[in-house]
PDB file of C-alpha atoms in Angstrom:
ATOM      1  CA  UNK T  23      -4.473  -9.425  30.052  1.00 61.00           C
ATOM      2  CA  UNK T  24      -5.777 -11.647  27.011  1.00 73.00           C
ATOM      3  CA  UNK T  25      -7.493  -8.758  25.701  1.00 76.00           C
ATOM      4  CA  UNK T  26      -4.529  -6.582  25.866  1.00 76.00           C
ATOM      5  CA  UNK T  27      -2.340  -9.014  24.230  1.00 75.00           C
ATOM      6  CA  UNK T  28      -5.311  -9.417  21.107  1.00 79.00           C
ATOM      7  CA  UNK T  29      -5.343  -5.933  21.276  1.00 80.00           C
ATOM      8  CA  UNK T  30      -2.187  -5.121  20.675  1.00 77.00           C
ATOM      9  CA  UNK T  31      -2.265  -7.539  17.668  1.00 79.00           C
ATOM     10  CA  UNK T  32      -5.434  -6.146  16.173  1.00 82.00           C
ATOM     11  CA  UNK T  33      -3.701  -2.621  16.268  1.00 82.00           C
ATOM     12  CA  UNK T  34      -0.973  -3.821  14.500  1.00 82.00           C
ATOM     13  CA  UNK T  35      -2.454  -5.668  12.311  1.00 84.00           C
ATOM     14  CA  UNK T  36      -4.569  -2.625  11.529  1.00 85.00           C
ATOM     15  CA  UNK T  37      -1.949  -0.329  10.947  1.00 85.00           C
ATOM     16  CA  UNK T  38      -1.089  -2.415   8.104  1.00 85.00           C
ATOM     17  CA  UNK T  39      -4.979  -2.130   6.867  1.00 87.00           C
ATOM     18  CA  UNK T  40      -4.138   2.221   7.599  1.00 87.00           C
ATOM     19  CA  UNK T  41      -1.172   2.046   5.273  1.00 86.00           C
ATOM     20  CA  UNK T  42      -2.926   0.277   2.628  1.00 86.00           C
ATOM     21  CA  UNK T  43      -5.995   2.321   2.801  1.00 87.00           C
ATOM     22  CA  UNK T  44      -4.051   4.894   2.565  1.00 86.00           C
ATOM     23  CA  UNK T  45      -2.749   4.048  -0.889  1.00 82.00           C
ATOM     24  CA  UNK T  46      -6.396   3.364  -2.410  1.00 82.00           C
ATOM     25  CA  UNK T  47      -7.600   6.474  -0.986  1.00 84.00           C
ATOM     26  CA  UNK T  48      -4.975   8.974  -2.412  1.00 81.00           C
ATOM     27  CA  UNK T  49      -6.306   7.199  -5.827  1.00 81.00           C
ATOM     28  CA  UNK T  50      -9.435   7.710  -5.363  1.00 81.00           C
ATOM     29  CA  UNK T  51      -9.521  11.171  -3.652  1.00 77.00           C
ATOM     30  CA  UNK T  52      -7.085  12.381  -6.933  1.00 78.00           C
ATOM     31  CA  UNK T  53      -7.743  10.648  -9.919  1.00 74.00           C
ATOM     32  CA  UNK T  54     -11.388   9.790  -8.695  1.00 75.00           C
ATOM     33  CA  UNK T  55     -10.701   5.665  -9.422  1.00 78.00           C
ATOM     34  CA  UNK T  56     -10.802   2.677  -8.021  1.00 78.00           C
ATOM     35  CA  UNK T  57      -7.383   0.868  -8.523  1.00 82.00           C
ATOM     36  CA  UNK T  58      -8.198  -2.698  -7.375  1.00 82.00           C
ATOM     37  CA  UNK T  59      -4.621  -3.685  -8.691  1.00 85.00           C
ATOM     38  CA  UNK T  60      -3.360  -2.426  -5.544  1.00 86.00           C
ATOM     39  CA  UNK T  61      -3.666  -5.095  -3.460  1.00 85.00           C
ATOM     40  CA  UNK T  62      -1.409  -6.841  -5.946  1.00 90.00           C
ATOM     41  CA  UNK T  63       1.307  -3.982  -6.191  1.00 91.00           C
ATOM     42  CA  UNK T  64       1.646  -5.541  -2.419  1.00 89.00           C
ATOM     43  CA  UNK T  65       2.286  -8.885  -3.427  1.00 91.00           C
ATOM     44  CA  UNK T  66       5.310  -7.787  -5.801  1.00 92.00           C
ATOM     45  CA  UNK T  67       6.735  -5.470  -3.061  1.00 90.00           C
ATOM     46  CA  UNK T  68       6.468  -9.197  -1.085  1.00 88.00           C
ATOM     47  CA  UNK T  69       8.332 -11.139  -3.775  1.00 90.00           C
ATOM     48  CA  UNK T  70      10.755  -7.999  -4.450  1.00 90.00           C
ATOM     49  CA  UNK T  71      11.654  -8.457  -0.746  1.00 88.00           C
ATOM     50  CA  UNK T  72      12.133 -12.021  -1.218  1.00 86.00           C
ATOM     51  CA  UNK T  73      14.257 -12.025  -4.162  1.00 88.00           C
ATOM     52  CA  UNK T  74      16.333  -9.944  -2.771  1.00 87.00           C
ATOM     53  CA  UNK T  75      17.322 -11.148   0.511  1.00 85.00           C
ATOM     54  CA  UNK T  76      17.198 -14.902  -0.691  1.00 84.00           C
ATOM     55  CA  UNK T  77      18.740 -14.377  -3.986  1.00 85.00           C
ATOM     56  CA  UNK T  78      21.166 -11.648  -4.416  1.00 85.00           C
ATOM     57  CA  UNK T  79      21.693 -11.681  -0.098  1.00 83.00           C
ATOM     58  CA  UNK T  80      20.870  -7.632   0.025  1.00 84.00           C
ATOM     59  CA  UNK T  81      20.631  -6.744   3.950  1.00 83.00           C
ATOM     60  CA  UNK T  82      16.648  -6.340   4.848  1.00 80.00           C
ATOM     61  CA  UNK T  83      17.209  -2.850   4.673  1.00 83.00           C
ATOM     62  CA  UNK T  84      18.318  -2.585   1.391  1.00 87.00           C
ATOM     63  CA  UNK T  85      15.349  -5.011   0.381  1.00 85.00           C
ATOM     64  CA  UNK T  86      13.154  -2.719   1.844  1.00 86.00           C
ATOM     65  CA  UNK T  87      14.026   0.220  -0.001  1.00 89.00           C
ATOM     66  CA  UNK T  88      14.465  -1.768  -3.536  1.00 92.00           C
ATOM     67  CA  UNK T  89      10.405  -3.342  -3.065  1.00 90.00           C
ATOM     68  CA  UNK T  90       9.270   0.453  -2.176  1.00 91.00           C
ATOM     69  CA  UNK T  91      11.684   1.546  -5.843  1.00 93.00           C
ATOM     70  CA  UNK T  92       9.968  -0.863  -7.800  1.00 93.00           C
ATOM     71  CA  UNK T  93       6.478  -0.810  -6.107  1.00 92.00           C
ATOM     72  CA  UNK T  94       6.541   3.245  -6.954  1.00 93.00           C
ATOM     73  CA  UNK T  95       7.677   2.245 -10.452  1.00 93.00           C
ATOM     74  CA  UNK T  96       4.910  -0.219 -11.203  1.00 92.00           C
ATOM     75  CA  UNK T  97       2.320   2.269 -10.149  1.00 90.00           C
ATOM     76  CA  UNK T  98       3.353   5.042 -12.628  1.00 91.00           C
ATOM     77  CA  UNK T  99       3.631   2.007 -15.446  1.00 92.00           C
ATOM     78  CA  UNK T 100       0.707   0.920 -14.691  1.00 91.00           C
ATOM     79  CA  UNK T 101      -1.104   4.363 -14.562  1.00 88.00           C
ATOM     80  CA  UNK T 102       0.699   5.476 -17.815  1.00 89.00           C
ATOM     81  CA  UNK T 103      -0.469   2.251 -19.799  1.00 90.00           C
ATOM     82  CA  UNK T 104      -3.678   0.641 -18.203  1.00 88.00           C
ATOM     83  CA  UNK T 105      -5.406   3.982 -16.679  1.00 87.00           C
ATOM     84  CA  UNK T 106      -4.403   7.294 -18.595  1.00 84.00           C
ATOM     85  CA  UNK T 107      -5.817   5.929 -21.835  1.00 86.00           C
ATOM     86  CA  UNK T 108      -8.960   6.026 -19.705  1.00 82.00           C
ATOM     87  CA  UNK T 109      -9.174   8.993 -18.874  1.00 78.00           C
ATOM     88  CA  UNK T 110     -12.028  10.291 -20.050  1.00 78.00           C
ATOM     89  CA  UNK T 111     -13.774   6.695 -20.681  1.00 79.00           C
ATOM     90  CA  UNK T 112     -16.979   5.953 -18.529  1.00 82.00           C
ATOM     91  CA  UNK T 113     -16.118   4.740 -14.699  1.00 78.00           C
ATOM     92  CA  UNK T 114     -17.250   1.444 -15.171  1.00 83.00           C
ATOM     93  CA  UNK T 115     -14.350   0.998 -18.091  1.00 86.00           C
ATOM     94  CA  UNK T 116     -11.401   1.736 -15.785  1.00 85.00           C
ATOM     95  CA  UNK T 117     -12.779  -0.523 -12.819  1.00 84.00           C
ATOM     96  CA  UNK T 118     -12.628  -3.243 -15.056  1.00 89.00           C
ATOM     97  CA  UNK T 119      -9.502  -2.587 -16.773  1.00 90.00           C
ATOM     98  CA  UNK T 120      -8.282  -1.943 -12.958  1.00 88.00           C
ATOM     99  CA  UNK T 121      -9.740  -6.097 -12.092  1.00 89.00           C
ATOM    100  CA  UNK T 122      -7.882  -7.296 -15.490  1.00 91.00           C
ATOM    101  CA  UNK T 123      -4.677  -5.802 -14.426  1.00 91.00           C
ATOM    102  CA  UNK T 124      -5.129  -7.165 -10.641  1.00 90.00           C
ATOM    103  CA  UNK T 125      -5.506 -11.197 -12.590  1.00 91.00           C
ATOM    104  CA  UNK T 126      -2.719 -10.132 -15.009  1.00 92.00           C
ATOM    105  CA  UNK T 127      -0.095  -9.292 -11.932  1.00 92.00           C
ATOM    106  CA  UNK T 128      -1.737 -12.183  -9.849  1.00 91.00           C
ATOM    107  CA  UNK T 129      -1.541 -14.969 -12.575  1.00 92.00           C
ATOM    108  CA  UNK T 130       1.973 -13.800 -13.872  1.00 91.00           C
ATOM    109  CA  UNK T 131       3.427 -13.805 -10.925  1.00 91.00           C
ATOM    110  CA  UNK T 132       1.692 -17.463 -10.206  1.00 91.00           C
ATOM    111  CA  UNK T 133       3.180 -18.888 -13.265  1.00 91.00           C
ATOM    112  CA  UNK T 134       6.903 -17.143 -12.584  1.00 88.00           C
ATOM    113  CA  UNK T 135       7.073 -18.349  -8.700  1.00 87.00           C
ATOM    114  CA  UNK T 136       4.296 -21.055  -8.371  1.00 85.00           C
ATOM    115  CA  UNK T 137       1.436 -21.039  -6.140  1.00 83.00           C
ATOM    116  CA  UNK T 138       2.976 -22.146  -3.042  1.00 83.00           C
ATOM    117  CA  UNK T 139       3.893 -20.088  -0.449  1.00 81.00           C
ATOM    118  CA  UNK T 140       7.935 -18.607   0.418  1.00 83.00           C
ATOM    119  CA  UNK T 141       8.770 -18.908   3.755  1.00 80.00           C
ATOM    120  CA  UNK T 142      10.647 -16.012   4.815  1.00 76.00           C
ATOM    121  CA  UNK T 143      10.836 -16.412   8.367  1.00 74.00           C
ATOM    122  CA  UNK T 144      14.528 -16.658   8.558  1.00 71.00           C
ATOM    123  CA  UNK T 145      15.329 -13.015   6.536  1.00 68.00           C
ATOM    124  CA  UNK T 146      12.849 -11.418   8.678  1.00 68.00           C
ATOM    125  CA  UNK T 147      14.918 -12.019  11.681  1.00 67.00           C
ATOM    126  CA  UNK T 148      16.812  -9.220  11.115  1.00 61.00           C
ATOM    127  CA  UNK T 149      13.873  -6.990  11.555  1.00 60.00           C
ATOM    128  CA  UNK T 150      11.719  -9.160  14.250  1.00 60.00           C
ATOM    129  CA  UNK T 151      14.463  -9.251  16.352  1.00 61.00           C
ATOM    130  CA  UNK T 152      14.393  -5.799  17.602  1.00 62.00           C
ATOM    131  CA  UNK T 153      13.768  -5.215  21.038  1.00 65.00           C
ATOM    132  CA  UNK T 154      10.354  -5.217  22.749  1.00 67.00           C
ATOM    133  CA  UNK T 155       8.096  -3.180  25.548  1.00 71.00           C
ATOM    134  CA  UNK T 156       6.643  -5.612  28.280  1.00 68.00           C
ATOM    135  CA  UNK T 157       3.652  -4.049  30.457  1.00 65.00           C
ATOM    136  CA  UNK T 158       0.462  -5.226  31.703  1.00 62.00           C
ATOM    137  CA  UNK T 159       1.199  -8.303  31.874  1.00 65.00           C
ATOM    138  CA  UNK T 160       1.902  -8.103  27.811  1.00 70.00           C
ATOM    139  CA  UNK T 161       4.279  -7.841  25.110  1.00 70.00           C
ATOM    140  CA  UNK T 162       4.382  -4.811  22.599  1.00 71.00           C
ATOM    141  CA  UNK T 163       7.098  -6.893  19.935  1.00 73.00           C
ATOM    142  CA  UNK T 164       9.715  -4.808  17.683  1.00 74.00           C
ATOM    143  CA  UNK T 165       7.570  -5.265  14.677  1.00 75.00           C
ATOM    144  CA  UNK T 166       4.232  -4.253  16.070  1.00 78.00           C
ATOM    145  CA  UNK T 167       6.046  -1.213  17.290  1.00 81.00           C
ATOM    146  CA  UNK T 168       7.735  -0.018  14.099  1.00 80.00           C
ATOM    147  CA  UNK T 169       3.975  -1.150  12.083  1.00 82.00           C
ATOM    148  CA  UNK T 170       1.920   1.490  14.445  1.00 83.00           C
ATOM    149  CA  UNK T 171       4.645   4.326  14.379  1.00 86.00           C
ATOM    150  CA  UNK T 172       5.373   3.979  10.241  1.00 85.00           C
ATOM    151  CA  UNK T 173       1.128   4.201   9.847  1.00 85.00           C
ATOM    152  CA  UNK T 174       1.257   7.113  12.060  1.00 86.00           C
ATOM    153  CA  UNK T 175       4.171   8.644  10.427  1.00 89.00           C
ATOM    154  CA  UNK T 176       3.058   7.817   6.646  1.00 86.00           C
ATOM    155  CA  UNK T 177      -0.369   9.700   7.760  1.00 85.00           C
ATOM    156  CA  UNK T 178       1.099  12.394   9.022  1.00 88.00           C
ATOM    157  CA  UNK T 179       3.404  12.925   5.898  1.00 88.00           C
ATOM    158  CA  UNK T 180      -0.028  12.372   3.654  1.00 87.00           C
ATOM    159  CA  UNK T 181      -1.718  14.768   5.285  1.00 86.00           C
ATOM    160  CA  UNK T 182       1.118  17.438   5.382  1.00 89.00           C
ATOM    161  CA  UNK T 183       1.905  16.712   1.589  1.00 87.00           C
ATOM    162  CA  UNK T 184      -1.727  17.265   0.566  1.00 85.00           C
ATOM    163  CA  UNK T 185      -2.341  20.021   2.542  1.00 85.00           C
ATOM    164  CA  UNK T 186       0.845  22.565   2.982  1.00 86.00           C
ATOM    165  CA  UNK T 187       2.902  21.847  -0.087  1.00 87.00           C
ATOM    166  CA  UNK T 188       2.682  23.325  -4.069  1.00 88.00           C
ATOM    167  CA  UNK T 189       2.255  19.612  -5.347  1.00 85.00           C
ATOM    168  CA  UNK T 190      -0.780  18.921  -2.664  1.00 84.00           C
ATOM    169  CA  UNK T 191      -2.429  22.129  -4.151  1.00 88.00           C
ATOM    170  CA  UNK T 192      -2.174  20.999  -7.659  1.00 88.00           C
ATOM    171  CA  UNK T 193      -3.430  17.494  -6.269  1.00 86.00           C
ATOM    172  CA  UNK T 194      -6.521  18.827  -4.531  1.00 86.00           C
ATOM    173  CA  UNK T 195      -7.057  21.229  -7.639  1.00 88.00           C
ATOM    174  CA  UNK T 196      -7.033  17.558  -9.698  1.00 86.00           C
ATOM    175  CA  UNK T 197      -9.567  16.149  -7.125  1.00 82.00           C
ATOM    176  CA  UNK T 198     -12.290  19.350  -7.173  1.00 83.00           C
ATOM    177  CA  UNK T 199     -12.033  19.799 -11.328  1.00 82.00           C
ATOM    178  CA  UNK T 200      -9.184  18.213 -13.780  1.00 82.00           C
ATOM    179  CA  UNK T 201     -10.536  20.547 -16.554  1.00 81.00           C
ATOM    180  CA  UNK T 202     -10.027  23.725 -14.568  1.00 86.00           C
ATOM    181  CA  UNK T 203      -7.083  22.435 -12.991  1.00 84.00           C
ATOM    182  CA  UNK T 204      -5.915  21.934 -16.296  1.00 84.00           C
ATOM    183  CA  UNK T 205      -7.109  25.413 -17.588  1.00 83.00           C
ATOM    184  CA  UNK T 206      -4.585  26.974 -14.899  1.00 85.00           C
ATOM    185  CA  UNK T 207      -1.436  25.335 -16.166  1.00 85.00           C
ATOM    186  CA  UNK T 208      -1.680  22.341 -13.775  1.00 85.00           C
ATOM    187  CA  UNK T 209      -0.170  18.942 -15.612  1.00 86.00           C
ATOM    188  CA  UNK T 210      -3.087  17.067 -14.890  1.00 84.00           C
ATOM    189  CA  UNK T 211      -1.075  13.561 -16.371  1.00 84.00           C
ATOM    190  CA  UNK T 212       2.268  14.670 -13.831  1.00 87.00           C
ATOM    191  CA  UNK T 213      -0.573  14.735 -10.840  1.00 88.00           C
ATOM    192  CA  UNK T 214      -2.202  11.714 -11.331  1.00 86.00           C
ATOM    193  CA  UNK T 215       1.370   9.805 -12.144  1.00 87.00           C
ATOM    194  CA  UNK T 216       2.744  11.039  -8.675  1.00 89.00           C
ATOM    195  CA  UNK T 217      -0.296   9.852  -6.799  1.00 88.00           C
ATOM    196  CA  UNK T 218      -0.308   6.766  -8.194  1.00 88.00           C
ATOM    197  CA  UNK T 219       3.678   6.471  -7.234  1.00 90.00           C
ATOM    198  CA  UNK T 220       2.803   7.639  -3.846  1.00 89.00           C
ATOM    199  CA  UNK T 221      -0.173   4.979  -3.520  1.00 87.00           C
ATOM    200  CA  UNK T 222       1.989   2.127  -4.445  1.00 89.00           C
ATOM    201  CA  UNK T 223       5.127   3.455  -2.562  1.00 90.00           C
ATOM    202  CA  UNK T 224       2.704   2.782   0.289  1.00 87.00           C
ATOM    203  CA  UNK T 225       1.556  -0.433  -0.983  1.00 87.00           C
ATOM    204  CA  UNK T 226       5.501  -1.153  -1.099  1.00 88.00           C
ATOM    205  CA  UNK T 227       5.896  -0.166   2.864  1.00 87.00           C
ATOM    206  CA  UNK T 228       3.024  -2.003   3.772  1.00 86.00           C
ATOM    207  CA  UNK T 229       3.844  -5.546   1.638  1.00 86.00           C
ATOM    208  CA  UNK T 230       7.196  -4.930   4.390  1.00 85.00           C
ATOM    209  CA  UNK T 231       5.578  -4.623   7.336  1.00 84.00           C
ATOM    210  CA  UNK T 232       2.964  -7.600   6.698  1.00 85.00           C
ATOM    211  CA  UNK T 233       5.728 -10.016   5.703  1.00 84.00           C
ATOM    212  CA  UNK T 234       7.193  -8.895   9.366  1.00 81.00           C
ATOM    213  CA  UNK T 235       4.102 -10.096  11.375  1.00 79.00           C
ATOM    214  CA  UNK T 236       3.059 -13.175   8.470  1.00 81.00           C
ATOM    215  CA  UNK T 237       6.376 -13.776   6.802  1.00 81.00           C
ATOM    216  CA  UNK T 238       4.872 -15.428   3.945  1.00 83.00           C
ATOM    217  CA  UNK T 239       4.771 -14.417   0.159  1.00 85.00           C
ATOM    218  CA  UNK T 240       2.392 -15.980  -2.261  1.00 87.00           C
ATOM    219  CA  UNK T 241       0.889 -14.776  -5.248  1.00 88.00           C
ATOM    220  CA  UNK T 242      -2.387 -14.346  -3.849  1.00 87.00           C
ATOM    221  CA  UNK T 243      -1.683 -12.301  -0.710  1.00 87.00           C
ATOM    222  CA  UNK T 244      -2.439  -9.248  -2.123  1.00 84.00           C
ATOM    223  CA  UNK T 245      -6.122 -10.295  -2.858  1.00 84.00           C
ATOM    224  CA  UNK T 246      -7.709 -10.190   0.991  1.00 84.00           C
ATOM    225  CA  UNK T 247      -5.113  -7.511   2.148  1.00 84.00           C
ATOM    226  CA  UNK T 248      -6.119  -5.105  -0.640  1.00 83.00           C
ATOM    227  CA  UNK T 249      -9.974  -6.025  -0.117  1.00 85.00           C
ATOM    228  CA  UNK T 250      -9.642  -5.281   3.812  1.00 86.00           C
ATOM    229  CA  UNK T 251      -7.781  -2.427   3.397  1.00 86.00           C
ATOM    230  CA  UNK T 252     -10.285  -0.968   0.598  1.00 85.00           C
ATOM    231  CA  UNK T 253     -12.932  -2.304   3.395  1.00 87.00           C
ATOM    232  CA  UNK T 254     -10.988   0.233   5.731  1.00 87.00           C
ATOM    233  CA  UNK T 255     -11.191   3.253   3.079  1.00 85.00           C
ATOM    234  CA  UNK T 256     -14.703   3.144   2.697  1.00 86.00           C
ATOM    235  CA  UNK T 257     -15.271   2.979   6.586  1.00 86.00           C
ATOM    236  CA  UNK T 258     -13.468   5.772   7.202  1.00 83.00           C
ATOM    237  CA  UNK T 259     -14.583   7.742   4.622  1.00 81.00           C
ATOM    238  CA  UNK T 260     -12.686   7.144   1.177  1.00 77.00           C
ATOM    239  CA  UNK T 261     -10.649  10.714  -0.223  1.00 74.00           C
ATOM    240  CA  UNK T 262     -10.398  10.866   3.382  1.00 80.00           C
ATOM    241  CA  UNK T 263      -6.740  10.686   4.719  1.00 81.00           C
ATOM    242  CA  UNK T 264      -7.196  10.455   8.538  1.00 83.00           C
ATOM    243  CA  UNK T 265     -10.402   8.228   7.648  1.00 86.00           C
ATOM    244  CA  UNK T 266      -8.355   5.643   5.878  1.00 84.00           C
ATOM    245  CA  UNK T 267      -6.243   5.684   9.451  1.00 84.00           C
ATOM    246  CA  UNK T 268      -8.847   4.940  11.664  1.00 86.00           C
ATOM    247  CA  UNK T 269     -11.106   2.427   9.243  1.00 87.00           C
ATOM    248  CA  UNK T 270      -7.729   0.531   9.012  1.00 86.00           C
ATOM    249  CA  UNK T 271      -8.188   0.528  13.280  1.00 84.00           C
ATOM    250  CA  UNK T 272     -11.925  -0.363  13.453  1.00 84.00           C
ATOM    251  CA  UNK T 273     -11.047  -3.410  11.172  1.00 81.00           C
TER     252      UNK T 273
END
């Protein structure tokens, strides 16, 4: 019954890890980069979330949707100003530029908010609250419910994106060969701007669902979740949609 209930929580927990890796491992499988400022797009969804249900009172809902806006919007910025400059510079120049962007988000955000923690327990209600599933002996809660079906869901979405649509063609065309992707009138700039939205929309959704099961935001959050979940990519085979899934499991 104890290892059900730890189960269950691991699961959870590691649907979080899925969403995550799912963000670094568009990236990667696209543009062919390691964006280790992702971790920290998380942390601003976090704070986005915060400032909005403790400052301007928006319903969680609404909060939501505005940390997933901005989180999509930071990750074309940041693309466009830190990363397309780089395009054709030598790998180990955009991994750096993409740790100096990761300190620059982390230490801004430090010096805006402070170091300590915000306690959000009390706007997460709302979303906590939900009902539950009781069996074995155990509880499947409201949050760990809506973590493992939104993973499944944003995987599922990924995978038909990629695979069935016009835009997942001209992304996969990106991946094999940007000059010959280029060559056949494919915007290679557009393709890598979208997957970078995409990646950090997830980051957004994710930052959500972590602040339901830890309802904490601090600036360095972002830091260990983006490190597990890149941890999870690499497990389960990074470019790899499904792998990102089931590394964010095994972790």
């Amino acid at each position: 019954m104890e290892f059900l209930s730890y189960l269950i929580s691991g699961i959870s927990l590691g649907s979080v890890y899925a969403i995550i890796a799912l963000g670094y491992t568009m990236v990667y499988g696209i543009a062919k980069m390691l964006n280790f400022a992702h971790g920290d797009i998380i942390m601003i969804g976090g704070y986005i979330s915060f400032c909005s249900m403790y400052y301007l009172n928006l319903p969680p809902i609404v909060a939501t949707i505005l940390a997933v806006i901005v989180c999509t919007v930071l990750g074309i910025v940041i693309e466009r100003l830190a990363y397309a400059p780089l395009r054709s510079a030598p790998s180990l120049a955009v991994l750096i530029t993409a740790i100096g962007v990761s300190f620059l988000l982390e230490n801004g955000f430090q010096l805006i908010f402070g170091a300590g923690a915000k306690d959000m327990s009390s706007a997460m209600t709302a979303v906590t609250g939900g009902p539950s599933i009781s069996f074995g002996g155990t509880t499947l809660s409201f949050p760990a419910m809506l973590t493992i079906i939104v993973s499944i869901l944003s995987m599922a979405v990924l995978t038909f994106l990629v695979q069935k649509t016009k835009l997942g063609k001209a992304m996969r065309a990106v991946s094999e060969d940007m000059g010959a992707a280029q060559l056949m009138g494919i915007s290679v700039n557009a393709t890598v701007s979208f997957t970078f939205a995409v990646g950090s929309a997830l980051a957004g959704i994710g930052a959500i669902l972590y602040l339901c099961a830890y309802p904490q935001a601090n600036p360095t959050m972002g830091s260990m979740l983006g490190l597990k979940a890149f941890v999870a990519a690499v497990l389960g085979g990074i470019g790899s949609i499904p792998g990102a899934m089931i590394g964010g499991f095994v972790i």
